[in-house]
mmCIF file of C-alpha atoms in Angstrom:
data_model
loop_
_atom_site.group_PDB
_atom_site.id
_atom_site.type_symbol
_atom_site.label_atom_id
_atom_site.label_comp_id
_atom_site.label_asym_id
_atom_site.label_seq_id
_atom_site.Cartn_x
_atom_site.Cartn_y
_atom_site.Cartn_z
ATOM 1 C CA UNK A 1 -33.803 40.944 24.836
ATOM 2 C CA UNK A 2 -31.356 37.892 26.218
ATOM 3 C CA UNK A 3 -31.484 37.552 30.201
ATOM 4 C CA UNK A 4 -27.207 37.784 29.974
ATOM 5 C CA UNK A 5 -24.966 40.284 30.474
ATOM 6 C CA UNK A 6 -22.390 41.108 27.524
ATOM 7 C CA UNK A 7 -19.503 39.903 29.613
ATOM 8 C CA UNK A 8 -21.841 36.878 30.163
ATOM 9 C CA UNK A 9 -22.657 36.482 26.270
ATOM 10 C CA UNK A 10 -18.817 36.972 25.502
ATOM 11 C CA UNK A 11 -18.573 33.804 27.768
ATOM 12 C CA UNK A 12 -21.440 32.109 26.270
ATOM 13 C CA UNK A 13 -20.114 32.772 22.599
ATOM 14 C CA UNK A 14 -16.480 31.235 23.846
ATOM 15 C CA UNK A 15 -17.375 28.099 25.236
ATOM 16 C CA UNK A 16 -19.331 27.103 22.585
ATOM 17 C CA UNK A 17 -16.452 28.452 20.477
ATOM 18 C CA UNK A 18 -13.925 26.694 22.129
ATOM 19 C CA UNK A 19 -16.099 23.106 22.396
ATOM 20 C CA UNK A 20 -16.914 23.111 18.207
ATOM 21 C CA UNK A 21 -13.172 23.593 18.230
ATOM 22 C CA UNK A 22 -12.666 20.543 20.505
ATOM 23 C CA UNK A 23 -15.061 18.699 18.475
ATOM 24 C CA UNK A 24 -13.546 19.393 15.249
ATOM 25 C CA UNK A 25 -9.764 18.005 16.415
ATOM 26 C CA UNK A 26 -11.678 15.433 18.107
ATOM 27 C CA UNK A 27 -13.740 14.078 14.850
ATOM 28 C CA UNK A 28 -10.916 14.417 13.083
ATOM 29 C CA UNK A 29 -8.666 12.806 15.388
ATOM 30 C CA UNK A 30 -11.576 10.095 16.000
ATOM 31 C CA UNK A 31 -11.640 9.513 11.766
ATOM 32 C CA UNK A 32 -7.550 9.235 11.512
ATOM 33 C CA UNK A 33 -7.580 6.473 14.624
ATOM 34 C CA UNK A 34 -10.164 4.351 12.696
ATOM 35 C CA UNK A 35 -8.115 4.691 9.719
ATOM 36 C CA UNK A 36 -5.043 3.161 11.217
ATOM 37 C CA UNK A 37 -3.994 0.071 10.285
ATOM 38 C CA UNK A 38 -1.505 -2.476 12.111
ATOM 39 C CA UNK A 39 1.437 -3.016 10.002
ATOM 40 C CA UNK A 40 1.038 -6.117 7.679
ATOM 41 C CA UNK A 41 1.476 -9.909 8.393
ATOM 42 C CA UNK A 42 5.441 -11.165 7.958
ATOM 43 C CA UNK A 43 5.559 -12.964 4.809
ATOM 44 C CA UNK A 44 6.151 -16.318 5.199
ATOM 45 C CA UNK A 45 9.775 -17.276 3.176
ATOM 46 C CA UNK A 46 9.165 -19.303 -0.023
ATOM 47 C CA UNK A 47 10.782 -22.531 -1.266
ATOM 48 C CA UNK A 48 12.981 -22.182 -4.030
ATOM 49 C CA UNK A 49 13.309 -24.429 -6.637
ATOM 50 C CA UNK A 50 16.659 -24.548 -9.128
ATOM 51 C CA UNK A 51 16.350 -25.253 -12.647
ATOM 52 C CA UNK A 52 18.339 -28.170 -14.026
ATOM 53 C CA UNK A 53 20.536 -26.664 -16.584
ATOM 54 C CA UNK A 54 20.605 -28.277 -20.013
ATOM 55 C CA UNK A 55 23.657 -29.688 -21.434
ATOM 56 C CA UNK A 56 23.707 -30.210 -25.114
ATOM 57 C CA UNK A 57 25.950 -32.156 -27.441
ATOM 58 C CA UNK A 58 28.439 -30.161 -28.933
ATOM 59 C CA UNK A 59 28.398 -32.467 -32.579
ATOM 60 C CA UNK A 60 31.018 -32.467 -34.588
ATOM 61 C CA UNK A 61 30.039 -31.266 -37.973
ATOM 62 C CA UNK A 62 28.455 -33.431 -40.957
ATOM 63 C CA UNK A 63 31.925 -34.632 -43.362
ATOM 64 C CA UNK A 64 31.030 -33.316 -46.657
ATOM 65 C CA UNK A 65 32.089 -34.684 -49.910
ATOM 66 C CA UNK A 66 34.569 -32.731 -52.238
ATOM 67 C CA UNK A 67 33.341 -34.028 -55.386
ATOM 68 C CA UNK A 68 33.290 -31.482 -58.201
ATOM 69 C CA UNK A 69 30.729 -31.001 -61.176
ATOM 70 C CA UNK A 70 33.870 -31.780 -63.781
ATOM 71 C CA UNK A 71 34.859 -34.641 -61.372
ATOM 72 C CA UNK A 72 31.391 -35.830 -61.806
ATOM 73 C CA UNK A 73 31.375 -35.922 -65.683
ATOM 74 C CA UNK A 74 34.786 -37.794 -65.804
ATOM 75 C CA UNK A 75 33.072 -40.154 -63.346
ATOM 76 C CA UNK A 76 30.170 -40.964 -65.692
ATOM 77 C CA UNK A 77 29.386 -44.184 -68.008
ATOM 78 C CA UNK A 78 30.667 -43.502 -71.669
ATOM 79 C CA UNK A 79 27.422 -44.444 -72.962
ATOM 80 C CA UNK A 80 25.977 -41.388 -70.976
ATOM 81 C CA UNK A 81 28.388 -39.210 -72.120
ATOM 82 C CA UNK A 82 27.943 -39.849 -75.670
ATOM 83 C CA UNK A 83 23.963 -39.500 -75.064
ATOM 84 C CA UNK A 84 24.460 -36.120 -73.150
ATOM 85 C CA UNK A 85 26.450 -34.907 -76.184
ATOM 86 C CA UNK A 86 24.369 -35.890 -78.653
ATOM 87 C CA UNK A 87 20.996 -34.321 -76.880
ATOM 88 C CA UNK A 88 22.996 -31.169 -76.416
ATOM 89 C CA UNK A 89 24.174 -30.920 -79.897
ATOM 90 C CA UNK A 90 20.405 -30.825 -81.232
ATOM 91 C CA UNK A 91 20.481 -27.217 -79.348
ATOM 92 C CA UNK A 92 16.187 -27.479 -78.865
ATOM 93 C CA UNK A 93 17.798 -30.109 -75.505
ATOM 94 C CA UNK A 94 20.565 -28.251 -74.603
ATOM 95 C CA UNK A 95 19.512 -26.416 -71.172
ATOM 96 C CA UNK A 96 17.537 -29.137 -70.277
ATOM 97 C CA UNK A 97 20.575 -31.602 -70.239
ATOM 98 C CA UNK A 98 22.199 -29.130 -68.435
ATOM 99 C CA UNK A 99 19.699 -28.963 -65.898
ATOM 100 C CA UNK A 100 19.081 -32.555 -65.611
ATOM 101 C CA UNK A 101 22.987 -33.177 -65.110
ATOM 102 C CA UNK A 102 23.398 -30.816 -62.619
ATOM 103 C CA UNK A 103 20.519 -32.168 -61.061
ATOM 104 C CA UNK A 104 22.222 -36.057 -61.383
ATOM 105 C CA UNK A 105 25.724 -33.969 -59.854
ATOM 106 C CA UNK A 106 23.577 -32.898 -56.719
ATOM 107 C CA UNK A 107 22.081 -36.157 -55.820
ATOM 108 C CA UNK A 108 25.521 -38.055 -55.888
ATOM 109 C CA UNK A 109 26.730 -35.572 -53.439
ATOM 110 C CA UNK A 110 23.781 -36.124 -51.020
ATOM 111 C CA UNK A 111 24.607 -39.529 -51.572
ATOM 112 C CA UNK A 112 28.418 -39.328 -50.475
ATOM 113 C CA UNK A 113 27.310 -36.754 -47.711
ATOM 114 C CA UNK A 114 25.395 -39.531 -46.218
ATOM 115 C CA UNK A 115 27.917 -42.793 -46.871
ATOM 116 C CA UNK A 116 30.364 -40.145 -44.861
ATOM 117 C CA UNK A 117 28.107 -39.485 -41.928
ATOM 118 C CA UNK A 118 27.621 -42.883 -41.692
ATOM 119 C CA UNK A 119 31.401 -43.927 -41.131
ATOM 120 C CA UNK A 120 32.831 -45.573 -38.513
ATOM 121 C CA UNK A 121 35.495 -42.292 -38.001
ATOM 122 C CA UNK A 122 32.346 -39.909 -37.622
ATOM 123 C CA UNK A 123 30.391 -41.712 -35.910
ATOM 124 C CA UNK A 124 32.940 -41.913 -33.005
ATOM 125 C CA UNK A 125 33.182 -38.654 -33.272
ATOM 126 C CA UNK A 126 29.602 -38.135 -32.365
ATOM 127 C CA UNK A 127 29.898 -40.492 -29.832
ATOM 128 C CA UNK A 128 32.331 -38.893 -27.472
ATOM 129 C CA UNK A 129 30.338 -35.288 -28.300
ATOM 130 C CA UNK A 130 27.461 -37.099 -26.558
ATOM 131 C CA UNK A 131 29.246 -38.730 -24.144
ATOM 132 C CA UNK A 132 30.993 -35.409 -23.074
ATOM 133 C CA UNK A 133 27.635 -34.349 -23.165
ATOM 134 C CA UNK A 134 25.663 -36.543 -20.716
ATOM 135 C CA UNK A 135 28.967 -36.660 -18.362
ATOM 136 C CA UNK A 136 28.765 -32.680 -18.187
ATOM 137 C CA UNK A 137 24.659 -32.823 -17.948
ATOM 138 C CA UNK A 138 25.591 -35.610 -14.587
ATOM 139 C CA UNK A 139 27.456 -32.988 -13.339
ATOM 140 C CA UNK A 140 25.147 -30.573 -13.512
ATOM 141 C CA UNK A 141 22.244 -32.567 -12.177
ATOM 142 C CA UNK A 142 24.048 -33.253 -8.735
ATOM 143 C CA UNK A 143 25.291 -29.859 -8.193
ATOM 144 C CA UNK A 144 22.277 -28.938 -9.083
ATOM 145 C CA UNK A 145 20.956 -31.112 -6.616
ATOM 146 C CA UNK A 146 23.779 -30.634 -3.972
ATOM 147 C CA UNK A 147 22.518 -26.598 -4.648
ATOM 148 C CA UNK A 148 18.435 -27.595 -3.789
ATOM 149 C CA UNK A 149 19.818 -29.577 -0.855
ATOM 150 C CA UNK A 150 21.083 -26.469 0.786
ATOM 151 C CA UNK A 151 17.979 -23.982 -0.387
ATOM 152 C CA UNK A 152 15.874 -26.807 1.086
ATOM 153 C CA UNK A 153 17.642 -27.041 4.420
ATOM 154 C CA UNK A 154 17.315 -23.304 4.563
ATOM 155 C CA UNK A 155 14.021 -22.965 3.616
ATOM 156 C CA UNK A 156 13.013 -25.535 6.413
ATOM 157 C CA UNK A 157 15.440 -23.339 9.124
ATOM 158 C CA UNK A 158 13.617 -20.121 7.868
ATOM 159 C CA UNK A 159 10.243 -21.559 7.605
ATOM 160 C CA UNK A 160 10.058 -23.398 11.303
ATOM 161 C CA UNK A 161 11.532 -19.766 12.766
ATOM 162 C CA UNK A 162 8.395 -18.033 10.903
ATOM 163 C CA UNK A 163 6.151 -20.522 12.329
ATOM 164 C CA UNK A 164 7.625 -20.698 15.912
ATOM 165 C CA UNK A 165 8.955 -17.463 16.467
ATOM 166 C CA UNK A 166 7.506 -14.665 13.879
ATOM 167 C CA UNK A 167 4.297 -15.505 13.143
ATOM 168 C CA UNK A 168 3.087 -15.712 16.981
ATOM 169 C CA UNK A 169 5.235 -12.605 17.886
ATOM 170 C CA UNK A 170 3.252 -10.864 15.228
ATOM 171 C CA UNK A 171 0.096 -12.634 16.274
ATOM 172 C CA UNK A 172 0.667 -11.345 19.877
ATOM 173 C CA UNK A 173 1.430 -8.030 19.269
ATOM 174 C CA UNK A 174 -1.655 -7.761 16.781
ATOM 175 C CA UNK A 175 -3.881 -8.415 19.646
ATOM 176 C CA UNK A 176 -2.300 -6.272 22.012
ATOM 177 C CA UNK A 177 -2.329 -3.364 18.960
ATOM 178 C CA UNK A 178 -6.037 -4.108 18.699
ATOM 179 C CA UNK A 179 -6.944 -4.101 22.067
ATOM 180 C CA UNK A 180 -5.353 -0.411 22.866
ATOM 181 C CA UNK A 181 -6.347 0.706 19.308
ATOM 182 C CA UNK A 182 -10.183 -0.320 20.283
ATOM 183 C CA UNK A 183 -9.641 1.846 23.774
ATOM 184 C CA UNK A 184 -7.891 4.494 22.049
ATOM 185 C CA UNK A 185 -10.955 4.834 19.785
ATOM 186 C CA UNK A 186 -13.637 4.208 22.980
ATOM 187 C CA UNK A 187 -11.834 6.837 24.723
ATOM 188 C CA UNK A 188 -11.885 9.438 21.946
ATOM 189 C CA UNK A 189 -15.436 8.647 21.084
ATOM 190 C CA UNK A 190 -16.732 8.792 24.274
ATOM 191 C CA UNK A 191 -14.737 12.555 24.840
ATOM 192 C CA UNK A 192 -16.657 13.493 21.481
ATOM 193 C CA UNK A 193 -19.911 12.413 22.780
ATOM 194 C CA UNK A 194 -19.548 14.268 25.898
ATOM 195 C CA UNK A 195 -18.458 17.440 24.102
ATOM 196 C CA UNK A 196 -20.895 17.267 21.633
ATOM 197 C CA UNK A 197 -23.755 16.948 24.726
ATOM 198 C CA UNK A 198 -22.300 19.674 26.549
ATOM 199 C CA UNK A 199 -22.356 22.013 23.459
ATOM 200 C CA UNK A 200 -25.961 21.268 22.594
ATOM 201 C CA UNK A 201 -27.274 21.610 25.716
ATOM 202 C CA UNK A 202 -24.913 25.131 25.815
ATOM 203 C CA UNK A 203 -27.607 25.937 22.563
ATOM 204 C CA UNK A 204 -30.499 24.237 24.657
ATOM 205 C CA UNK A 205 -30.028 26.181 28.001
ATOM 206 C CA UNK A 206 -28.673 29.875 26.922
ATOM 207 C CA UNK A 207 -31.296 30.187 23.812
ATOM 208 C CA UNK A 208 -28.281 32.450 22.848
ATOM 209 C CA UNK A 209 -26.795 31.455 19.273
ATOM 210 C CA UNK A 210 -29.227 30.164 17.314
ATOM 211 C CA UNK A 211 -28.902 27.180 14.346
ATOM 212 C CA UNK A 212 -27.318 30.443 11.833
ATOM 213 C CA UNK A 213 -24.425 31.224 13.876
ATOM 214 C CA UNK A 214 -23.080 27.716 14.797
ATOM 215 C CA UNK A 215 -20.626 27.436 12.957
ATOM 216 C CA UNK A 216 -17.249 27.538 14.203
ATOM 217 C CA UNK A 217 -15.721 30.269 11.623
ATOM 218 C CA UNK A 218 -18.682 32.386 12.777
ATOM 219 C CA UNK A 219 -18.830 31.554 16.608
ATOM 220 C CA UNK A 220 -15.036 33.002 16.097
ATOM 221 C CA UNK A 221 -15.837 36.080 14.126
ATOM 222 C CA UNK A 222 -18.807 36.686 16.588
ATOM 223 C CA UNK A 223 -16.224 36.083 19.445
ATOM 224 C CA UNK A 224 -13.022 38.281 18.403
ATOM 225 C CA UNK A 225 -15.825 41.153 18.187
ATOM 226 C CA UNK A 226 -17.565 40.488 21.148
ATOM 227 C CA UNK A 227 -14.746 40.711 22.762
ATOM 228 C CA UNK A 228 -12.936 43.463 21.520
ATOM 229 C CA UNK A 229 -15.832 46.170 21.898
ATOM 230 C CA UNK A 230 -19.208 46.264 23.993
ATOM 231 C CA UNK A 231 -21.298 45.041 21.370
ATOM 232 C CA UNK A 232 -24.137 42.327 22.173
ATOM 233 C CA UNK A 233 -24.849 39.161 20.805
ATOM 234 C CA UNK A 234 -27.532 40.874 18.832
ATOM 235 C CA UNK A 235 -25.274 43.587 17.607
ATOM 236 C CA UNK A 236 -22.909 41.214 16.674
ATOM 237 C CA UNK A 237 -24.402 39.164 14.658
ATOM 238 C CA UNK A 238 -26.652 42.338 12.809
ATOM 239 C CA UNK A 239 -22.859 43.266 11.742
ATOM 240 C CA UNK A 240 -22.080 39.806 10.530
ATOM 241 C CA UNK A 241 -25.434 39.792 8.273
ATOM 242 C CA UNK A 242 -23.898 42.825 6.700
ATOM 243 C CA UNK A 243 -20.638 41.366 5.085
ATOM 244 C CA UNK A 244 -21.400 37.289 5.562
ATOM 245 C CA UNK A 245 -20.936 36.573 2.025
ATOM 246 C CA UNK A 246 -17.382 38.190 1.579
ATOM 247 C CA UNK A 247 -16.478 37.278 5.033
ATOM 248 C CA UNK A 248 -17.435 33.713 4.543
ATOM 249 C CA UNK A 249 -15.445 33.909 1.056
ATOM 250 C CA UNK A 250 -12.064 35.852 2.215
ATOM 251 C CA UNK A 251 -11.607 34.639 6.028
ATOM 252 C CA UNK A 252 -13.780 31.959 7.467
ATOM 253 C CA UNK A 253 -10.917 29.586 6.411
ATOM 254 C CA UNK A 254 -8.409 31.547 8.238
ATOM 255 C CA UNK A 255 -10.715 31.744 10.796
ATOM 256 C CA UNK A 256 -11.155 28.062 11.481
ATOM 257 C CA UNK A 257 -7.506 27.391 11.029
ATOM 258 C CA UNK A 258 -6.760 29.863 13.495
ATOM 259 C CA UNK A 259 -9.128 28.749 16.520
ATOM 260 C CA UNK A 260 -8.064 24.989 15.530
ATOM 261 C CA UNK A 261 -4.074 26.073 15.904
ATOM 262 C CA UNK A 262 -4.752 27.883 18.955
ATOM 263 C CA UNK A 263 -5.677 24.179 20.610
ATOM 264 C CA UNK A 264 -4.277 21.759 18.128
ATOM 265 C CA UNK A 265 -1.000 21.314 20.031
ATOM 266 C CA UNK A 266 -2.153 21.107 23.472
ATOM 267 C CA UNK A 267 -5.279 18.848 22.628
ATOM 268 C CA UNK A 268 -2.467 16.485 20.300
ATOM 269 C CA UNK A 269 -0.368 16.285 23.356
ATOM 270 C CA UNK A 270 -3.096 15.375 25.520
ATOM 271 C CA UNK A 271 -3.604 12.640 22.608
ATOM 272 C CA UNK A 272 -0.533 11.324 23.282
ATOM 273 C CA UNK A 273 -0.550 11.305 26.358
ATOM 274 C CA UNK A 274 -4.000 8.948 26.807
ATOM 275 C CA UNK A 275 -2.295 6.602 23.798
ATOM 276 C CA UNK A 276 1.049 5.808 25.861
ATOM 277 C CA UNK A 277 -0.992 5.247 28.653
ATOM 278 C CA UNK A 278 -3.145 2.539 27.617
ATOM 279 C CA UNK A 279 -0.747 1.388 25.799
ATOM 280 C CA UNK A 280 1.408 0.936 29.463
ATOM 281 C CA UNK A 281 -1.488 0.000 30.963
ATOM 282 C CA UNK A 282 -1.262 3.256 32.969
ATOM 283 C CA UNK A 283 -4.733 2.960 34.656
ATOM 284 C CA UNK A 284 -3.790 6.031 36.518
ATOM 285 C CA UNK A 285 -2.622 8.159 34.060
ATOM 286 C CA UNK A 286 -5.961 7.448 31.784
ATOM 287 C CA UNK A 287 -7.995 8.023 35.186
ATOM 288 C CA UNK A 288 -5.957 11.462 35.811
ATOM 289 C CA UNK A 289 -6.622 12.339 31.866
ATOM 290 C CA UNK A 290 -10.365 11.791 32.130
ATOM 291 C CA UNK A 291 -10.907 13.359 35.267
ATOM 292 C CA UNK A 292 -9.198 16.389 33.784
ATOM 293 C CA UNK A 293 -11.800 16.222 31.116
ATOM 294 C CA UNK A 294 -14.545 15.821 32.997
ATOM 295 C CA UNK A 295 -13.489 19.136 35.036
ATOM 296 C CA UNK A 296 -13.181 20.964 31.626
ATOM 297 C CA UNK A 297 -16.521 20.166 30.615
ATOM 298 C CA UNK A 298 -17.826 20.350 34.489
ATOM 299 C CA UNK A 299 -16.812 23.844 34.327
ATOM 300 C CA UNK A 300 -18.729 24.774 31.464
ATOM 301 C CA UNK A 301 -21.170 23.188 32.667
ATOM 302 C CA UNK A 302 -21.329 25.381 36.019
ATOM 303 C CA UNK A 303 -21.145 28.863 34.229
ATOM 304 C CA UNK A 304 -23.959 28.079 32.450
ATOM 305 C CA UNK A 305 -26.142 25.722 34.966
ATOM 306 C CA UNK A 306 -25.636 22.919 32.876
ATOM 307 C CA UNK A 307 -26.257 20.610 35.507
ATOM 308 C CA UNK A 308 -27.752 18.104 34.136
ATOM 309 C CA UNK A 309 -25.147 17.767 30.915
ATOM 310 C CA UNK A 310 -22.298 17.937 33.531
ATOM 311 C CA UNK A 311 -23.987 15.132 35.289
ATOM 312 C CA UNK A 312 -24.411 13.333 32.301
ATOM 313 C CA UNK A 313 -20.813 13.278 31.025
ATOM 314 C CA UNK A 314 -19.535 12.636 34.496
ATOM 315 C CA UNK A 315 -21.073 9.189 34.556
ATOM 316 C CA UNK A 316 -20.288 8.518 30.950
ATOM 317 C CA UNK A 317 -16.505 9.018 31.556
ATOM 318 C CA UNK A 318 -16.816 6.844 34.935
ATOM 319 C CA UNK A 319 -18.802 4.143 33.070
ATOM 320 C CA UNK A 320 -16.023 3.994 30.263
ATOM 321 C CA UNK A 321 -13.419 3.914 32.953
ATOM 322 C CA UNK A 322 -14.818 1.109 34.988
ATOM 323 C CA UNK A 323 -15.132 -0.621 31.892
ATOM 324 C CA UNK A 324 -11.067 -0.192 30.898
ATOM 325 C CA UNK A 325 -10.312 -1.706 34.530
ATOM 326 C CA UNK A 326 -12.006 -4.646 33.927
#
């Protein structure tokens, strides 16, 4: 038989209600401010280098000869003539004198191809294609160079305001994002641990909920009922036994989500409010936000003779303070 009224057990069931709540936005506000990162180092500006274009020699084309396979007979020794015909009149020799003329034909062209690449005329023709050339690859070597002059001088401009200017503005505000992010953090952890005292020595003290019913889907189903009619703790919870399964399946969800919206807002303003603080510097503000804390939990605390918890989270919050001053 508890040693509490119902009204008094309603009470019981709520705090403990409402702290698992605050616990839950608190661990989950606790996990999203140690996964914030600052945003990344500037990138320091890179040098860039041109490519010298390559200017090739626009050749004129090799002369060829015009010498023609009947040309080329008329051309030949009579003595080879009258061979050729003869071979080719035995018939067994005829293809292969054909062949082997054709072959001689060939070869003389080469041979002309290469006396008129060799000419004075053609030669000078290649000449001024090269010459063009290397006058036009000149060109593009020192604007090429006149181009890497100016990258360079801007590279240097960009690269001495990285080092001077952006790099140590970013280097300054990193610290300063790392020194509030570390207090942001201290001060939500040090909340959480409060809470988290508070609520176990609520279990300790009342011997009301036991390890079963802590849950915060259930300390809400236990509390809407509790509430709402004039039934016990004991009573309560005997009804809860009857449909946990389905209730746990179909609403403890809702359940959660519902206490959790019910503080979400205020508790994220609060947030806020403790972030733009330290952030200022506000030594006030933080003091005014922890003191309002501490008489949250201190009141707790006093409906249920948690004395000693109250104490307890008192001087945590003042140690933590003293600490931010210095």
């Amino acid at each position: 038989m508890s040693n509490y009224s119902q009204e008094e057990q309603v009470g019981i069931v709520r705090d403990a209600m409402t702290l698992q709540t605050v616990i839950q936005i608190e661990t989950q506000e606790l996990e999203k401010l140690k996964r914030e990162r600052f945003q990344a180092r500037p990138v320091p500006p890179t040098r860039q280098v041109l490519a010298l274009p390559q200017v090739n020699a626009q050749l004129p084309a090799p002369p060829k000869t015009d010498l023609k396979l009947m040309q080329f007979l008329k051309e030949l020794p009579v003595s080879q003539k009258i061979l050729y015909i003869a071979l080719t009149m035995t018939g067994v020799l005829f293809f292969p004198v054909l062949v082997y003329v054709y072959y001689q034909f060939t070869k003389e062209c080469r041979r002309r191809n290469m006396e008129l690449a060799q000419s004075a005329e053609y030669q000078k023709e290649v000449a001024k294609a090269e010459q063009a050339a290397a006058q036009a690859q000149e060109r593009a070597r020192q604007e090429t160079a006149k181009r890497q002059t100016a990258l360079d001088t801007q590279y240097k401009t960009e690269l001495e305001r990285y080092n001077t200017v952006e790099l140590p503005a970013y280097e300054k505000e990193l610290a300063k994002w790392e020194q509030t992010h570390a207090e942001k953090i201290a001060i939500m952890a040090a909340d959480l641990d409060a809470n988290e005292g508070i609520l176990e020595e609520l279990y300790d003290t009342t011997k009301l909920i036991s390890l079963t019913y802590r849950e915060l889907w259930i300390l809400r189903w236990l509390y809407d009922d509790m509430r709402t009619s004039d039934h016990d703790i004991r009573y309560a919870t005997e009804l809860l036994d009857r449909d946990r399964q389905r209730i746990a399946t179909e609403r403890s969800g809702l359940m959660v989500r519902e206490a959790v919206q019910d503080m979400q807002v205020s508790m994220e303003s609060g947030f806020r409010a403790v972030y733009e603080a330290v952030e200022e510097g506000n030594e006030e503000l933080v003091k005014t936000r922890r003191s309002q804390n501490a008489a949250n939990v201190a009141a707790i605390a006093q409906r249920h003779n948690l004395s000693k918890a109250a104490k307890k989270q008192n001087e945590m919050l003042e140690e933590h303070f003293e600490k931010y001053k210095k």
